[in-house]
GROMACS .gro file of C-alpha atoms in nm:
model
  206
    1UNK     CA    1   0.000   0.000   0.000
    2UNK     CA    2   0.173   0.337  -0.111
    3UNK     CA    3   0.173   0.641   0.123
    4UNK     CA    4  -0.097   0.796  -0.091
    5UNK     CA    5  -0.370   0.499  -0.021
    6UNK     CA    6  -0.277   0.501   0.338
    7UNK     CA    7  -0.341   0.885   0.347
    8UNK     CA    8  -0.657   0.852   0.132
    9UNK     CA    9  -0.804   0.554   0.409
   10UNK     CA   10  -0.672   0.793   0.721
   11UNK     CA   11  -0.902   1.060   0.545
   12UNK     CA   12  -1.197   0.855   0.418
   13UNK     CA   13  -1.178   0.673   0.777
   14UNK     CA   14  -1.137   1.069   0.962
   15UNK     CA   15  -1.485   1.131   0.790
   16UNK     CA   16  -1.673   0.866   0.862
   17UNK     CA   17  -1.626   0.902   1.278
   18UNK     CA   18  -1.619   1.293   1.246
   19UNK     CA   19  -1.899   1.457   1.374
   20UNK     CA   20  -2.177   1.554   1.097
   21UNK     CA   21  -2.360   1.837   1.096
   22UNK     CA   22  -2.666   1.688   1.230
   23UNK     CA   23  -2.455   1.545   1.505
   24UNK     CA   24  -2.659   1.532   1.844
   25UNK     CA   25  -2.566   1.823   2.102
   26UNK     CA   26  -2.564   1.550   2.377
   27UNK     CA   27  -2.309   1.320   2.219
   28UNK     CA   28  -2.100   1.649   2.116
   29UNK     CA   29  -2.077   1.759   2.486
   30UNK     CA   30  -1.984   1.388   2.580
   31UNK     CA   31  -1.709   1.378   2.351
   32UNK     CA   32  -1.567   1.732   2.492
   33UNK     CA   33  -1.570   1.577   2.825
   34UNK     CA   34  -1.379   1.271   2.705
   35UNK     CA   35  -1.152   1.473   2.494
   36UNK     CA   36  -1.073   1.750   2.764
   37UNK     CA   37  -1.137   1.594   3.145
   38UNK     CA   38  -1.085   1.166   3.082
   39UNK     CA   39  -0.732   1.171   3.100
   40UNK     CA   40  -0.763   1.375   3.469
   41UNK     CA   41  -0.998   1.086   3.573
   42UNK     CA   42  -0.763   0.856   3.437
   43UNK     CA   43  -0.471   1.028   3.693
   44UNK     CA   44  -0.743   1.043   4.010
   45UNK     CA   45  -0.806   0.640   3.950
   46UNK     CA   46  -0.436   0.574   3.954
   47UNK     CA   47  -0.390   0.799   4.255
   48UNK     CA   48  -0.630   0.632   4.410
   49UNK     CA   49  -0.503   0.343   4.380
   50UNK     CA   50  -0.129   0.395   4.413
   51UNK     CA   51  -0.227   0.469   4.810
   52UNK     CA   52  -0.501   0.237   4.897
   53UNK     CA   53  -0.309  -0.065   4.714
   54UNK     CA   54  -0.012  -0.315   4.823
   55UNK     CA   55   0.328  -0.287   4.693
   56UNK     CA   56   0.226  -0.521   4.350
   57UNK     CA   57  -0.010  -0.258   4.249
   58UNK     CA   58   0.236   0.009   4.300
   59UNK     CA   59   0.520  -0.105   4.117
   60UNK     CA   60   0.269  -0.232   3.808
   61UNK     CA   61   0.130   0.137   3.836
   62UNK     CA   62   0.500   0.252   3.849
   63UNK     CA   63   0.568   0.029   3.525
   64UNK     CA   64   0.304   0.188   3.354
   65UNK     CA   65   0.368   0.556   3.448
   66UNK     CA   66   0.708   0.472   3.332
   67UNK     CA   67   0.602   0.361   2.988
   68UNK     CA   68   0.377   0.640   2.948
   69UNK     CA   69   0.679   0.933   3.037
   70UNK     CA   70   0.878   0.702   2.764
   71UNK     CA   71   0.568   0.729   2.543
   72UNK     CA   72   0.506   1.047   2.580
   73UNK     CA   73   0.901   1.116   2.497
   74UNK     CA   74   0.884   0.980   2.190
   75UNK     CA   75   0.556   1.085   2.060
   76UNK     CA   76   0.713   1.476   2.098
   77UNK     CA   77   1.040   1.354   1.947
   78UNK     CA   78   0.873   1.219   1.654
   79UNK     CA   79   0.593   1.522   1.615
   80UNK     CA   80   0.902   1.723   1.598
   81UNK     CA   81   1.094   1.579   1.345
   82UNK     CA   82   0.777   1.450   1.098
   83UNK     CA   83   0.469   1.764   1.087
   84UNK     CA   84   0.132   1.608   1.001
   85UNK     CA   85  -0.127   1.836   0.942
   86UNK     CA   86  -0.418   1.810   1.187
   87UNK     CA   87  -0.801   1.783   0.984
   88UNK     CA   88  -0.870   2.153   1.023
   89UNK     CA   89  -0.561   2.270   0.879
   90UNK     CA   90  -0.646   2.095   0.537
   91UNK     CA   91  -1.020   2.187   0.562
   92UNK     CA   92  -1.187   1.842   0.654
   93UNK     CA   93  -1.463   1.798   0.804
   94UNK     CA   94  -1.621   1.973   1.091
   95UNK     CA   95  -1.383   2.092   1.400
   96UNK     CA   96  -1.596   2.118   1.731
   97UNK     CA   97  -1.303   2.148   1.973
   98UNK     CA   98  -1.056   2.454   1.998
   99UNK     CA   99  -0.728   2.294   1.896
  100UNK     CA  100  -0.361   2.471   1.853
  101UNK     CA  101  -0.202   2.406   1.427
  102UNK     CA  102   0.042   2.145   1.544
  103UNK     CA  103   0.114   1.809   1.449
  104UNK     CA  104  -0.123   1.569   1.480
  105UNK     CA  105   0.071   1.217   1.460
  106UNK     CA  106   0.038   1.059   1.726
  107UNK     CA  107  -0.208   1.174   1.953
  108UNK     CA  108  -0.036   1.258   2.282
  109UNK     CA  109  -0.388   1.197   2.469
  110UNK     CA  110  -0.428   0.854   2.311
  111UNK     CA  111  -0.038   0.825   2.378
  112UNK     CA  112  -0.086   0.855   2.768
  113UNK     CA  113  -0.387   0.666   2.731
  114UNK     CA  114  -0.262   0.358   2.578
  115UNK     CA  115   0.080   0.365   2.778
  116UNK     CA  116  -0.112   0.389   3.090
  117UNK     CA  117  -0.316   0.126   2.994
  118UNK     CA  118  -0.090  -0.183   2.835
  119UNK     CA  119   0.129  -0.264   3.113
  120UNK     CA  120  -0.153  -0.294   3.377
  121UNK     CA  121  -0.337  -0.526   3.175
  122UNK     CA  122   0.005  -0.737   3.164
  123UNK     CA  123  -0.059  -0.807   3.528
  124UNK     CA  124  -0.337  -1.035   3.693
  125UNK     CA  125  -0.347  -0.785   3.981
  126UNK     CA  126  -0.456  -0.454   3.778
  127UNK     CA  127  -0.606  -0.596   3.456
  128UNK     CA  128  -0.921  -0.486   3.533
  129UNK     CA  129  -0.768  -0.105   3.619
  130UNK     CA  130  -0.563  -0.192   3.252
  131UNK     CA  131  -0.924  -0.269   3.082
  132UNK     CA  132  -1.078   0.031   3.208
  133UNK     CA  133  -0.807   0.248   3.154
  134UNK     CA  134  -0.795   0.063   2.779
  135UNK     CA  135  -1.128   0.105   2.731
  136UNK     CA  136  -1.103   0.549   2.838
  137UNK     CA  137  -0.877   0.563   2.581
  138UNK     CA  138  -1.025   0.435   2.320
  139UNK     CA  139  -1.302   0.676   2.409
  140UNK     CA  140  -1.060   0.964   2.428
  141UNK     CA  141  -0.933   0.852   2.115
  142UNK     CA  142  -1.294   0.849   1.909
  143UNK     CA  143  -1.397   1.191   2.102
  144UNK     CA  144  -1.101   1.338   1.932
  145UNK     CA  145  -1.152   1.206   1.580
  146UNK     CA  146  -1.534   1.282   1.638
  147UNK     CA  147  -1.437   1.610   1.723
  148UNK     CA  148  -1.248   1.690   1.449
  149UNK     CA  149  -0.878   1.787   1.595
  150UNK     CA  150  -0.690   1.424   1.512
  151UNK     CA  151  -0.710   1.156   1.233
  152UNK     CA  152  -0.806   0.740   1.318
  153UNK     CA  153  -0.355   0.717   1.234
  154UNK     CA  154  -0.259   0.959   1.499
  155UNK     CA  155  -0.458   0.694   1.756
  156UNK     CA  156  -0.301   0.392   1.583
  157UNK     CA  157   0.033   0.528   1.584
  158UNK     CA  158  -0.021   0.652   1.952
  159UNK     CA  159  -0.089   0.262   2.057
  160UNK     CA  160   0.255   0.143   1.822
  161UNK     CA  161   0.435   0.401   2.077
  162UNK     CA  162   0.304   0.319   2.346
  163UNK     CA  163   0.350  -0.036   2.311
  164UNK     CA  164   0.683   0.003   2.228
  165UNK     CA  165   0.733   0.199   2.556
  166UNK     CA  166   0.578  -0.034   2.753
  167UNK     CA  167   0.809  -0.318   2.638
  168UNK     CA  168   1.108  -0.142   2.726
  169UNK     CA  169   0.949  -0.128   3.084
  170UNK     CA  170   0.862  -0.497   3.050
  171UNK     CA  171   1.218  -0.584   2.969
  172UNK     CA  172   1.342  -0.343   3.225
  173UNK     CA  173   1.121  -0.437   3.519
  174UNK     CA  174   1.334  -0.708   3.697
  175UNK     CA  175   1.568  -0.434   3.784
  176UNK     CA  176   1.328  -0.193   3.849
  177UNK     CA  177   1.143  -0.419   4.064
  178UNK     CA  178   1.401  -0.564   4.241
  179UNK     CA  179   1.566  -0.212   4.368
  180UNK     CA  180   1.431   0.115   4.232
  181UNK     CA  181   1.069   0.047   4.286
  182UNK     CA  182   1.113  -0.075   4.636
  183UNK     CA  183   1.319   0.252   4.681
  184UNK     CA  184   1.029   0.485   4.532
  185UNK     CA  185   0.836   0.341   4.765
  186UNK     CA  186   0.987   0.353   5.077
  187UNK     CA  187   1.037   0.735   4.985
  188UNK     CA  188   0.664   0.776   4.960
  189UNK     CA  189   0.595   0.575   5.293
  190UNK     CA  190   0.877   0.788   5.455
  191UNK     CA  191   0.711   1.108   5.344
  192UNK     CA  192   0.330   1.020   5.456
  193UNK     CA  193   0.468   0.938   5.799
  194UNK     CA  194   0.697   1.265   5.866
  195UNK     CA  195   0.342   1.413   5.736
  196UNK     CA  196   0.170   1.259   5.972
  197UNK     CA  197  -0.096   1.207   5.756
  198UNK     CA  198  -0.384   0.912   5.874
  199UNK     CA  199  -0.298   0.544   5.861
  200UNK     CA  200  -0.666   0.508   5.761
  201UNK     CA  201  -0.650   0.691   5.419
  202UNK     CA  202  -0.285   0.648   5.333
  203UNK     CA  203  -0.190   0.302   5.463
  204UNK     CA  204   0.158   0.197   5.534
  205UNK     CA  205   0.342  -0.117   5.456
  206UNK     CA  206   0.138  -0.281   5.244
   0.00000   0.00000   0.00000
């Protein structure tokens, strides 16, 4: 397939999830939401659970927060070295969320998503935090086709970096696991305690 049919399917694909113009108000402010606050609700979960969990489900949330700053790395190094215009910029289809002219491919959303995402389904302990976080981002990924401000390749290329990213952590994490985790962690214990903060909401040694 040359570069020109894979452009021509990322466009014909773009239109078919874009919003129309008879597009419903309701599922317009949905996407917003998914486009603009998911990713927040995304951190809150993983806070949550980062201090009400045991030491597995910190250093699988530590893999994947380390695959998503590797992710995200590589998403800007390659945004700034190959420009891809975003649907707006070449006049396609409707654009229903304010959006900056800068390259589209990949989506750093989608990016953060996916990274956050892969490694925690890897694990028995947080696959069902990895399936919901999986599942966010593919919403955050159709809300921001739907909305007009990224192409259907900006999402797949965001899950071919992140999955690269997250198999650098996978090949990494024996090491991590077997000294820098447990060091992150006892930092963070350390901390709560000279904080004095309550046993009840931020448990120790677990």
């Amino acid at each position: 397939m040359t570069l020109s049919a894979v452009e021509l399917w990322n466009q014909n694909a773009f239109l078919v999830i874009n919003a129309g113009a008879q597009a419903p108000a309701l599922v317009i402010a949905i996407a917003r939401m998914l486009a603009s606050l998911a990713i927040y609700l995304a951190m809150i979960l993983l806070i949550i659970a980062w201090v009400r969990r045991g030491k597995t489900v910190r250093f699988a949330l530590l893999d994947a927060t380390g695959a998503a700053l590797i992710a995200l790395a590589a998403a800007q190094g390659i945004t700034a070295t190959w420009y891809h215009p975003r649907p707006f910029e070449i006049g396609l289809g409707r654009q229903l969320l304010d959006h900056a002219a800068e390259a589209s491919f990949p989506s750093d959303h989608a990016t953060l998503m996916f990274s956050l995402a892969i490694l925690l389904l890897c694990r028995a302990e947080t696959r069902r935090w990895g399936s919901g976080m999986l599942l966010l981002g593919f919403a955050v990924a159709w809300s921001r086709i739907y909305l007009g401000v990224h192409f259907p390749l900006d999402m797949l290329g965001a899950l071919g970096v992140a999955a690269f990213a997250s198999s650098l952590i996978w090949m990494a994490g024996p090491s991590l696991h077997r000294w820098f985790y447990p060091l992150l962690v006892s930092i963070y214990e350390t901390g709560i305690h000279r904080l004095g903060l309550p046993g009840s909401v931020f448990p120790r040694k677990l």
